[in-house]
mmCIF file of N, CA and C and ligand atoms in Angstrom:
data_model
loop_
_atom_site.group_PDB
_atom_site.id
_atom_site.type_symbol
_atom_site.label_atom_id
_atom_site.label_comp_id
_atom_site.label_asym_id
_atom_site.label_seq_id
_atom_site.Cartn_x
_atom_site.Cartn_y
_atom_site.Cartn_z
ATOM 1 N N MET A 1 50.749 47.263 70.603
ATOM 2 C CA MET A 1 50.215 45.909 70.414
ATOM 3 C C MET A 1 50.193 45.116 71.736
ATOM 4 N N TYR A 2 51.318 45.251 72.457
ATOM 5 C CA TYR A 2 51.429 44.562 73.741
ATOM 6 C C TYR A 2 50.328 45.027 74.703
ATOM 7 N N LYS A 3 50.133 46.354 74.723
ATOM 8 C CA LYS A 3 49.117 46.931 75.622
ATOM 9 C C LYS A 3 47.724 46.430 75.251
ATOM 10 N N PHE A 4 47.476 46.360 73.916
ATOM 11 C CA PHE A 4 46.173 45.893 73.447
ATOM 12 C C PHE A 4 45.916 44.450 73.916
ATOM 13 N N LEU A 5 46.942 43.600 73.740
ATOM 14 C CA LEU A 5 46.785 42.194 74.153
ATOM 15 C C LEU A 5 46.586 42.082 75.652
ATOM 16 N N GLN A 6 47.318 42.906 76.370
ATOM 17 C CA GLN A 6 47.208 42.898 77.827
ATOM 18 C C GLN A 6 45.774 43.272 78.257
ATOM 19 N N ARG A 7 45.230 44.297 77.603
ATOM 20 C CA ARG A 7 43.869 44.753 77.917
ATOM 21 C C ARG A 7 42.844 43.674 77.546
ATOM 22 N N LEU A 8 43.081 43.030 76.389
ATOM 23 C CA LEU A 8 42.176 41.971 75.940
ATOM 24 C C LEU A 8 42.140 40.826 76.947
ATOM 25 N N LEU A 9 43.322 40.429 77.408
ATOM 26 C CA LEU A 9 43.402 39.352 78.400
ATOM 27 C C LEU A 9 42.705 39.744 79.690
ATOM 28 N N GLN A 10 42.865 40.991 80.057
ATOM 29 C CA GLN A 10 42.223 41.490 81.282
ATOM 30 C C GLN A 10 40.707 41.422 81.144
ATOM 31 N N LEU A 11 40.201 41.846 79.954
ATOM 32 C CA LEU A 11 38.751 41.813 79.718
ATOM 33 C C LEU A 11 38.213 40.390 79.750
ATOM 34 N N ILE A 12 38.960 39.463 79.144
ATOM 35 C CA ILE A 12 38.524 38.062 79.123
ATOM 36 C C ILE A 12 38.448 37.520 80.546
ATOM 37 N N SER A 13 39.463 37.809 81.346
ATOM 38 C CA SER A 13 39.440 37.276 82.711
ATOM 39 C C SER A 13 38.341 37.931 83.543
ATOM 40 N N GLU A 14 38.029 39.215 83.271
ATOM 41 C CA GLU A 14 36.930 39.875 83.995
ATOM 42 C C GLU A 14 35.594 39.241 83.610
ATOM 43 N N LEU A 15 35.447 38.955 82.313
ATOM 44 C CA LEU A 15 34.202 38.332 81.854
ATOM 45 C C LEU A 15 34.021 36.955 82.485
ATOM 46 N N ALA A 16 35.113 36.177 82.528
ATOM 47 C CA ALA A 16 35.050 34.825 83.105
ATOM 48 C C ALA A 16 34.676 34.905 84.575
ATOM 49 N N ALA A 17 35.207 35.904 85.266
ATOM 50 C CA ALA A 17 34.922 36.041 86.696
ATOM 51 C C ALA A 17 33.472 36.409 86.947
ATOM 52 N N HIS A 18 32.860 37.157 85.999
ATOM 53 C CA HIS A 18 31.486 37.594 86.206
ATOM 54 C C HIS A 18 30.446 36.609 85.687
ATOM 55 N N LYS A 19 30.912 35.661 84.871
ATOM 56 C CA LYS A 19 29.966 34.706 84.293
ATOM 57 C C LYS A 19 29.422 33.826 85.418
ATOM 58 N N LYS A 20 28.114 33.878 85.628
ATOM 59 C CA LYS A 20 27.541 33.134 86.746
ATOM 60 C C LYS A 20 27.372 31.666 86.364
ATOM 61 N N LYS A 21 27.870 30.794 87.224
ATOM 62 C CA LYS A 21 27.724 29.369 86.958
ATOM 63 C C LYS A 21 26.286 28.953 87.202
ATOM 64 N N PRO A 22 25.694 28.157 86.311
ATOM 65 C CA PRO A 22 24.342 27.701 86.575
ATOM 66 C C PRO A 22 24.320 26.839 87.836
ATOM 67 N N GLU A 23 23.262 26.963 88.588
ATOM 68 C CA GLU A 23 23.207 26.222 89.843
ATOM 69 C C GLU A 23 22.281 25.025 89.747
ATOM 70 N N CYS A 24 22.605 24.014 90.522
ATOM 71 C CA CYS A 24 21.761 22.826 90.606
ATOM 72 C C CYS A 24 20.387 23.242 91.120
ATOM 73 N N ALA A 25 19.327 22.753 90.453
ATOM 74 C CA ALA A 25 17.973 23.141 90.841
ATOM 75 C C ALA A 25 17.421 22.239 91.944
ATOM 76 N N CYS A 26 18.237 21.276 92.392
ATOM 77 C CA CYS A 26 17.812 20.344 93.446
ATOM 78 C C CYS A 26 16.509 19.632 93.077
ATOM 79 N N CYS A 27 16.364 19.313 91.807
ATOM 80 C CA CYS A 27 15.133 18.634 91.389
ATOM 81 C C CYS A 27 15.133 17.173 91.844
ATOM 82 N N GLY A 28 16.333 16.635 92.130
ATOM 83 C CA GLY A 28 16.427 15.265 92.628
ATOM 84 C C GLY A 28 16.417 14.184 91.558
ATOM 85 N N ARG A 29 16.352 14.582 90.292
ATOM 86 C CA ARG A 29 16.266 13.568 89.232
ATOM 87 C C ARG A 29 17.491 12.665 89.197
ATOM 88 N N CYS A 30 18.678 13.239 89.421
ATOM 89 C CA CYS A 30 19.889 12.404 89.360
ATOM 90 C C CYS A 30 19.876 11.388 90.516
ATOM 91 N N CYS A 31 19.479 11.828 91.693
ATOM 92 C CA CYS A 31 19.437 10.898 92.832
ATOM 93 C C CYS A 31 18.371 9.823 92.596
ATOM 94 N N GLU A 32 17.222 10.223 92.072
ATOM 95 C CA GLU A 32 16.150 9.256 91.795
ATOM 96 C C GLU A 32 16.610 8.209 90.786
ATOM 97 N N SER A 33 17.367 8.648 89.776
ATOM 98 C CA SER A 33 17.752 7.733 88.704
ATOM 99 C C SER A 33 18.962 6.872 89.041
ATOM 100 N N PHE A 34 19.935 7.468 89.724
ATOM 101 C CA PHE A 34 21.186 6.737 89.926
ATOM 102 C C PHE A 34 21.417 6.303 91.374
ATOM 103 N N GLY A 35 20.649 6.831 92.291
ATOM 104 C CA GLY A 35 20.913 6.628 93.717
ATOM 105 C C GLY A 35 20.936 5.199 94.186
ATOM 106 N N GLY A 36 20.328 4.302 93.441
ATOM 107 C CA GLY A 36 20.312 2.900 93.869
ATOM 108 C C GLY A 36 21.425 2.080 93.252
ATOM 109 N N HIS A 37 22.249 2.689 92.428
ATOM 110 C CA HIS A 37 23.264 1.913 91.695
ATOM 111 C C HIS A 37 24.618 2.595 91.756
ATOM 112 N N LEU A 38 25.077 2.874 92.954
ATOM 113 C CA LEU A 38 26.338 3.581 93.108
ATOM 114 C C LEU A 38 27.329 2.732 93.896
ATOM 115 N N ALA A 39 28.546 3.224 93.999
ATOM 116 C CA ALA A 39 29.567 2.496 94.754
ATOM 117 C C ALA A 39 30.261 3.446 95.717
ATOM 118 N N THR A 40 30.688 2.904 96.834
ATOM 119 C CA THR A 40 31.414 3.723 97.815
ATOM 120 C C THR A 40 32.888 3.797 97.424
ATOM 121 N N SER A 41 33.578 4.736 98.020
ATOM 122 C CA SER A 41 35.038 4.799 97.872
ATOM 123 C C SER A 41 35.626 4.326 99.203
ATOM 124 N N PRO A 42 36.904 3.929 99.220
ATOM 125 C CA PRO A 42 37.534 3.548 100.487
ATOM 126 C C PRO A 42 37.438 4.684 101.508
ATOM 127 N N ARG A 43 37.507 5.919 101.025
ATOM 128 C CA ARG A 43 37.387 7.091 101.925
ATOM 129 C C ARG A 43 36.033 7.147 102.608
ATOM 130 N N ASP A 44 34.963 6.824 101.841
ATOM 131 C CA ASP A 44 33.615 6.815 102.425
ATOM 132 C C ASP A 44 33.549 5.816 103.571
ATOM 133 N N LEU A 45 34.033 4.595 103.283
ATOM 134 C CA LEU A 45 33.929 3.526 104.288
ATOM 135 C C LEU A 45 34.724 3.886 105.540
ATOM 136 N N GLU A 46 35.905 4.432 105.309
ATOM 137 C CA GLU A 46 36.750 4.820 106.437
ATOM 138 C C GLU A 46 36.055 5.925 107.251
ATOM 139 N N ARG A 47 35.466 6.900 106.566
ATOM 140 C CA ARG A 47 34.799 8.022 107.249
ATOM 141 C C ARG A 47 33.583 7.532 108.030
ATOM 142 N N TRP A 48 32.800 6.663 107.413
ATOM 143 C CA TRP A 48 31.598 6.167 108.089
ATOM 144 C C TRP A 48 31.961 5.333 109.329
ATOM 145 N N ARG A 49 33.079 4.594 109.230
ATOM 146 C CA ARG A 49 33.527 3.841 110.417
ATOM 147 C C ARG A 49 33.912 4.815 111.518
ATOM 148 N N ARG A 50 34.662 5.832 111.138
ATOM 149 C CA ARG A 50 35.120 6.843 112.103
ATOM 150 C C ARG A 50 33.941 7.569 112.732
ATOM 151 N N GLU A 51 32.919 7.846 111.926
ATOM 152 C CA GLU A 51 31.749 8.589 112.413
ATOM 153 C C GLU A 51 30.728 7.681 113.100
ATOM 154 N N GLY A 52 31.018 6.376 113.099
ATOM 155 C CA GLY A 52 30.073 5.433 113.715
ATOM 156 C C GLY A 52 28.769 5.312 112.948
ATOM 157 N N ARG A 53 28.831 5.511 111.627
ATOM 158 C CA ARG A 53 27.614 5.451 110.809
ATOM 159 C C ARG A 53 27.322 4.014 110.378
ATOM 160 N N ASN A 54 26.947 3.196 111.364
ATOM 161 C CA ASN A 54 26.617 1.806 111.042
ATOM 162 C C ASN A 54 25.377 1.715 110.174
ATOM 163 N N ASP A 55 24.516 2.749 110.273
ATOM 164 C CA ASP A 55 23.319 2.753 109.421
ATOM 165 C C ASP A 55 23.708 2.803 107.948
ATOM 166 N N LEU A 56 24.785 3.520 107.634
ATOM 167 C CA LEU A 56 25.239 3.615 106.238
ATOM 168 C C LEU A 56 26.057 2.383 105.862
ATOM 169 N N LEU A 57 26.912 1.942 106.791
ATOM 170 C CA LEU A 57 27.736 0.759 106.501
ATOM 171 C C LEU A 57 26.853 -0.465 106.268
ATOM 172 N N SER A 58 25.744 -0.547 107.011
ATOM 173 C CA SER A 58 24.871 -1.718 106.850
ATOM 174 C C SER A 58 24.114 -1.672 105.524
ATOM 175 N N ARG A 59 24.098 -0.519 104.902
ATOM 176 C CA ARG A 59 23.423 -0.393 103.602
ATOM 177 C C ARG A 59 24.419 -0.486 102.444
ATOM 178 N N THR A 60 25.616 -0.979 102.768
ATOM 179 C CA THR A 60 26.673 -1.179 101.762
ATOM 180 C C THR A 60 26.950 -2.673 101.669
ATOM 181 N N ASN A 61 27.087 -3.220 100.474
ATOM 182 C CA ASN A 61 27.385 -4.651 100.424
ATOM 183 C C ASN A 61 28.892 -4.891 100.506
ATOM 184 N N ARG A 62 29.307 -6.150 100.524
ATOM 185 C CA ARG A 62 30.729 -6.427 100.771
ATOM 186 C C ARG A 62 31.628 -5.955 99.632
ATOM 187 N N LEU A 63 31.047 -5.684 98.471
ATOM 188 C CA LEU A 63 31.842 -5.156 97.365
ATOM 189 C C LEU A 63 31.841 -3.624 97.339
ATOM 190 N N GLY A 64 31.131 -3.031 98.304
ATOM 191 C CA GLY A 64 31.106 -1.573 98.394
ATOM 192 C C GLY A 64 29.970 -0.923 97.622
ATOM 193 N N TRP A 65 29.033 -1.727 97.101
ATOM 194 C CA TRP A 65 27.928 -1.133 96.348
ATOM 195 C C TRP A 65 26.866 -0.581 97.280
ATOM 196 N N ILE A 66 26.264 0.505 96.887
ATOM 197 C CA ILE A 66 25.180 1.117 97.662
ATOM 198 C C ILE A 66 23.990 1.366 96.721
ATOM 199 N N TRP A 67 22.797 1.419 97.210
ATOM 200 C CA TRP A 67 22.441 1.130 98.579
ATOM 201 C C TRP A 67 21.742 -0.234 98.618
ATOM 202 N N VAL A 68 21.961 -0.968 99.709
ATOM 203 C CA VAL A 68 21.349 -2.299 99.789
ATOM 204 C C VAL A 68 20.481 -2.385 101.042
ATOM 205 N N ASP A 69 19.579 -3.371 101.045
ATOM 206 C CA ASP A 69 18.750 -3.620 102.219
ATOM 207 C C ASP A 69 19.670 -4.142 103.335
ATOM 208 N N PRO A 70 19.630 -3.550 104.535
ATOM 209 C CA PRO A 70 20.549 -3.963 105.605
ATOM 210 C C PRO A 70 20.423 -5.444 105.972
ATOM 211 N N GLN A 71 19.214 -6.001 105.867
ATOM 212 C CA GLN A 71 19.035 -7.412 106.240
ATOM 213 C C GLN A 71 19.411 -8.369 105.109
ATOM 214 N N THR A 72 18.806 -8.159 103.957
ATOM 215 C CA THR A 72 18.993 -9.114 102.852
ATOM 216 C C THR A 72 20.221 -8.809 101.996
ATOM 217 N N LYS A 73 20.720 -7.593 102.075
ATOM 218 C CA LYS A 73 21.830 -7.118 101.237
ATOM 219 C C LYS A 73 21.462 -7.057 99.750
ATOM 220 N N GLU A 74 20.153 -7.108 99.497
ATOM 221 C CA GLU A 74 19.681 -6.950 98.121
ATOM 222 C C GLU A 74 19.718 -5.462 97.748
ATOM 223 N N PRO A 75 20.097 -5.145 96.492
ATOM 224 C CA PRO A 75 20.125 -3.733 96.095
ATOM 225 C C PRO A 75 18.743 -3.097 96.176
ATOM 226 N N LEU A 76 18.699 -1.851 96.632
ATOM 227 C CA LEU A 76 17.436 -1.119 96.693
ATOM 228 C C LEU A 76 17.172 -0.472 95.341
ATOM 229 N N GLU A 77 15.913 -0.271 95.048
ATOM 230 C CA GLU A 77 15.543 0.373 93.776
ATOM 231 C C GLU A 77 15.953 1.842 93.760
ATOM 232 N N ARG A 78 15.971 2.421 94.958
ATOM 233 C CA ARG A 78 16.105 3.865 95.057
ATOM 234 C C ARG A 78 16.933 4.199 96.287
ATOM 235 N N CYS A 79 17.652 5.305 96.236
ATOM 236 C CA CYS A 79 18.418 5.734 97.403
ATOM 237 C C CYS A 79 17.451 6.045 98.545
ATOM 238 N N PRO A 80 17.696 5.483 99.744
ATOM 239 C CA PRO A 80 16.779 5.727 100.869
ATOM 240 C C PRO A 80 16.955 7.101 101.514
ATOM 241 N N PHE A 81 17.901 7.890 101.031
ATOM 242 C CA PHE A 81 18.187 9.170 101.677
ATOM 243 C C PHE A 81 17.704 10.386 100.893
ATOM 244 N N ILE A 82 16.901 10.131 99.867
ATOM 245 C CA ILE A 82 16.343 11.263 99.118
ATOM 246 C C ILE A 82 15.155 11.792 99.922
ATOM 247 N N LEU A 83 15.233 13.061 100.245
ATOM 248 C CA LEU A 83 14.179 13.680 101.050
ATOM 249 C C LEU A 83 13.460 14.702 100.181
ATOM 250 N N LYS A 84 12.213 14.423 99.856
ATOM 251 C CA LYS A 84 11.457 15.366 99.026
ATOM 252 C C LYS A 84 10.958 16.519 99.891
ATOM 253 N N THR A 85 11.295 17.744 99.511
ATOM 254 C CA THR A 85 10.851 18.874 100.330
ATOM 255 C C THR A 85 9.557 19.473 99.778
ATOM 256 N N ASP A 86 9.362 19.344 98.474
ATOM 257 C CA ASP A 86 8.080 19.684 97.856
ATOM 258 C C ASP A 86 8.021 19.001 96.502
ATOM 259 N N GLU A 87 7.038 19.328 95.696
ATOM 260 C CA GLU A 87 6.863 18.655 94.402
ATOM 261 C C GLU A 87 8.084 18.777 93.496
ATOM 262 N N GLN A 88 8.768 19.916 93.595
ATOM 263 C CA GLN A 88 9.873 20.184 92.672
ATOM 264 C C GLN A 88 11.276 19.932 93.241
ATOM 265 N N ARG A 89 11.361 19.882 94.550
ATOM 266 C CA ARG A 89 12.702 19.861 95.136
ATOM 267 C C ARG A 89 12.936 18.681 96.076
ATOM 268 N N SER A 90 14.199 18.230 96.054
ATOM 269 C CA SER A 90 14.614 17.159 96.964
ATOM 270 C C SER A 90 15.947 17.540 97.582
ATOM 271 N N VAL A 91 16.210 17.030 98.757
ATOM 272 C CA VAL A 91 17.521 17.241 99.372
ATOM 273 C C VAL A 91 18.070 15.887 99.805
ATOM 274 N N CYS A 92 19.369 15.884 100.077
ATOM 275 C CA CYS A 92 20.025 14.655 100.525
ATOM 276 C C CYS A 92 19.998 14.641 102.051
ATOM 277 N N ALA A 93 19.451 13.565 102.635
ATOM 278 C CA ALA A 93 19.340 13.494 104.091
ATOM 279 C C ALA A 93 20.685 13.226 104.763
ATOM 280 N N ILE A 94 21.702 12.852 103.976
ATOM 281 C CA ILE A 94 23.023 12.617 104.574
ATOM 282 C C ILE A 94 24.062 13.527 103.914
ATOM 283 N N GLN A 95 23.620 14.738 103.625
ATOM 284 C CA GLN A 95 24.457 15.710 102.905
ATOM 285 C C GLN A 95 25.885 15.803 103.469
ATOM 286 N N ASP A 96 26.014 15.846 104.808
ATOM 287 C CA ASP A 96 27.334 16.056 105.421
ATOM 288 C C ASP A 96 28.306 14.910 105.185
ATOM 289 N N THR A 97 27.767 13.737 104.942
ATOM 290 C CA THR A 97 28.675 12.585 104.795
ATOM 291 C C THR A 97 28.294 11.714 103.601
ATOM 292 N N LYS A 98 27.652 12.351 102.625
ATOM 293 C CA LYS A 98 27.228 11.569 101.462
ATOM 294 C C LYS A 98 28.448 10.989 100.745
ATOM 295 N N PRO A 99 28.248 9.892 100.002
ATOM 296 C CA PRO A 99 29.387 9.239 99.351
ATOM 297 C C PRO A 99 30.110 10.152 98.368
ATOM 298 N N ASP A 100 31.392 9.896 98.167
ATOM 299 C CA ASP A 100 32.191 10.695 97.225
ATOM 300 C C ASP A 100 31.551 10.717 95.841
ATOM 301 N N ILE A 101 30.996 9.612 95.427
ATOM 302 C CA ILE A 101 30.433 9.537 94.082
ATOM 303 C C ILE A 101 29.267 10.530 93.912
ATOM 304 N N CYS A 102 28.551 10.813 94.995
ATOM 305 C CA CYS A 102 27.484 11.817 94.944
ATOM 306 C C CYS A 102 28.090 13.217 95.005
ATOM 307 N N ARG A 103 29.123 13.343 95.824
ATOM 308 C CA ARG A 103 29.802 14.636 95.955
ATOM 309 C C ARG A 103 30.427 15.051 94.624
ATOM 310 N N ASP A 104 30.932 14.076 93.873
ATOM 311 C CA ASP A 104 31.629 14.371 92.617
ATOM 312 C C ASP A 104 30.693 14.361 91.408
ATOM 313 N N TYR A 105 29.384 14.289 91.638
ATOM 314 C CA TYR A 105 28.418 14.224 90.539
ATOM 315 C C TYR A 105 28.634 15.356 89.537
ATOM 316 N N PRO A 106 28.547 15.161 88.240
ATOM 317 C CA PRO A 106 28.236 13.892 87.580
ATOM 318 C C PRO A 106 29.499 13.122 87.188
ATOM 319 N N THR A 107 29.627 11.908 87.678
ATOM 320 C CA THR A 107 30.784 11.078 87.365
ATOM 321 C C THR A 107 30.468 10.264 86.115
ATOM 322 N N LEU A 108 31.394 9.389 85.786
ATOM 323 C CA LEU A 108 31.180 8.508 84.637
ATOM 324 C C LEU A 108 29.950 7.630 84.874
ATOM 325 N N ALA A 109 29.768 7.234 86.155
ATOM 326 C CA ALA A 109 28.617 6.389 86.497
ATOM 327 C C ALA A 109 27.294 7.103 86.225
ATOM 328 N N HIS A 110 27.334 8.419 86.159
ATOM 329 C CA HIS A 110 26.113 9.199 85.888
ATOM 330 C C HIS A 110 26.060 9.652 84.434
ATOM 331 N N GLY A 111 26.952 9.120 83.609
ATOM 332 C CA GLY A 111 26.989 9.559 82.211
ATOM 333 C C GLY A 111 27.486 10.988 82.071
ATOM 334 N N ARG A 112 28.103 11.504 83.115
ATOM 335 C CA ARG A 112 28.673 12.855 83.144
ATOM 336 C C ARG A 112 27.685 13.943 82.700
ATOM 337 N N ARG A 113 26.446 13.807 83.146
ATOM 338 C CA ARG A 113 25.485 14.842 82.747
ATOM 339 C C ARG A 113 24.451 15.093 83.847
ATOM 340 N N CYS A 114 23.941 16.303 83.817
ATOM 341 C CA CYS A 114 22.835 16.677 84.699
ATOM 342 C C CYS A 114 21.567 16.249 83.965
ATOM 343 N N LEU A 115 20.756 15.449 84.595
ATOM 344 C CA LEU A 115 19.579 14.913 83.899
ATOM 345 C C LEU A 115 18.577 15.969 83.501
ATOM 346 N N SER A 116 18.624 17.100 84.182
ATOM 347 C CA SER A 116 17.705 18.176 83.808
ATOM 348 C C SER A 116 18.341 19.147 82.824
ATOM 349 N N GLY A 117 19.584 18.879 82.470
ATOM 350 C CA GLY A 117 20.270 19.730 81.485
ATOM 351 C C GLY A 117 20.523 21.144 81.965
ATOM 352 N N ILE A 118 20.601 21.323 83.279
ATOM 353 C CA ILE A 118 20.765 22.677 83.817
ATOM 354 C C ILE A 118 22.234 23.034 84.014
ATOM 355 N N ILE A 119 22.986 22.096 84.566
ATOM 356 C CA ILE A 119 24.388 22.418 84.855
ATOM 357 C C ILE A 119 25.330 21.469 84.120
ATOM 358 N N PHE A 120 26.568 21.832 84.068
ATOM 359 C CA PHE A 120 27.696 21.074 83.509
ATOM 360 C C PHE A 120 27.695 21.069 81.999
HETATM 361 S S1 SF4 B 1 19.344 16.521 87.746
HETATM 362 FE FE1 SF4 B 1 20.675 18.347 87.611
HETATM 363 S S2 SF4 B 1 19.435 20.015 88.490
HETATM 364 FE FE2 SF4 B 1 18.497 18.092 89.130
HETATM 365 S S3 SF4 B 1 19.388 17.638 91.141
HETATM 366 FE FE3 SF4 B 1 20.613 16.567 89.587
HETATM 367 S S4 SF4 B 1 22.286 17.983 89.099
HETATM 368 FE FE4 SF4 B 1 20.690 19.185 90.136
HETATM 369 S S1 SF4 B 2 23.101 9.752 99.065
HETATM 370 FE FE1 SF4 B 2 22.256 11.799 98.827
HETATM 371 S S2 SF4 B 2 23.266 12.651 97.021
HETATM 372 FE FE2 SF4 B 2 23.589 10.419 96.984
HETATM 373 S S3 SF4 B 2 21.906 9.587 95.742
HETATM 374 FE FE3 SF4 B 2 21.228 9.562 97.867
HETATM 375 S S4 SF4 B 2 20.124 11.483 98.191
HETATM 376 FE FE4 SF4 B 2 21.370 11.680 96.318
#
């Protein structure tokens, strides 16, 4: 019995290891929908200061909301860093230093879902 259970557990863990996680299709729908209504984390602000990213800091309002117009501080309709590569795909132009909230997608602010229903 012990051996049987041991083998069963081994099979389950092998199956879990081989199960391929669905990948983000980079359709950009989540960025298009939520990119204008996000918030920075203290870590983001600290990192952008360290990296000298005044372009990003100027697009953050005093409460930490992103993204805003650098001059008027009015919220933008859409994230200014969505880069469309073709009809179906988009990439993030600030991938290396994008805000934590984008890195942790889908957060509560995104309704914890992939808008295309592909992942998560
Ligand atoms: S909506 Fe889903 S598939 Fe599309 S970019 Fe966002 S996470 Fe990826
Ligand atoms: S910063 Fe990048 S990941 Fe975040 S909404 Fe904009 S394009 Fe998407």
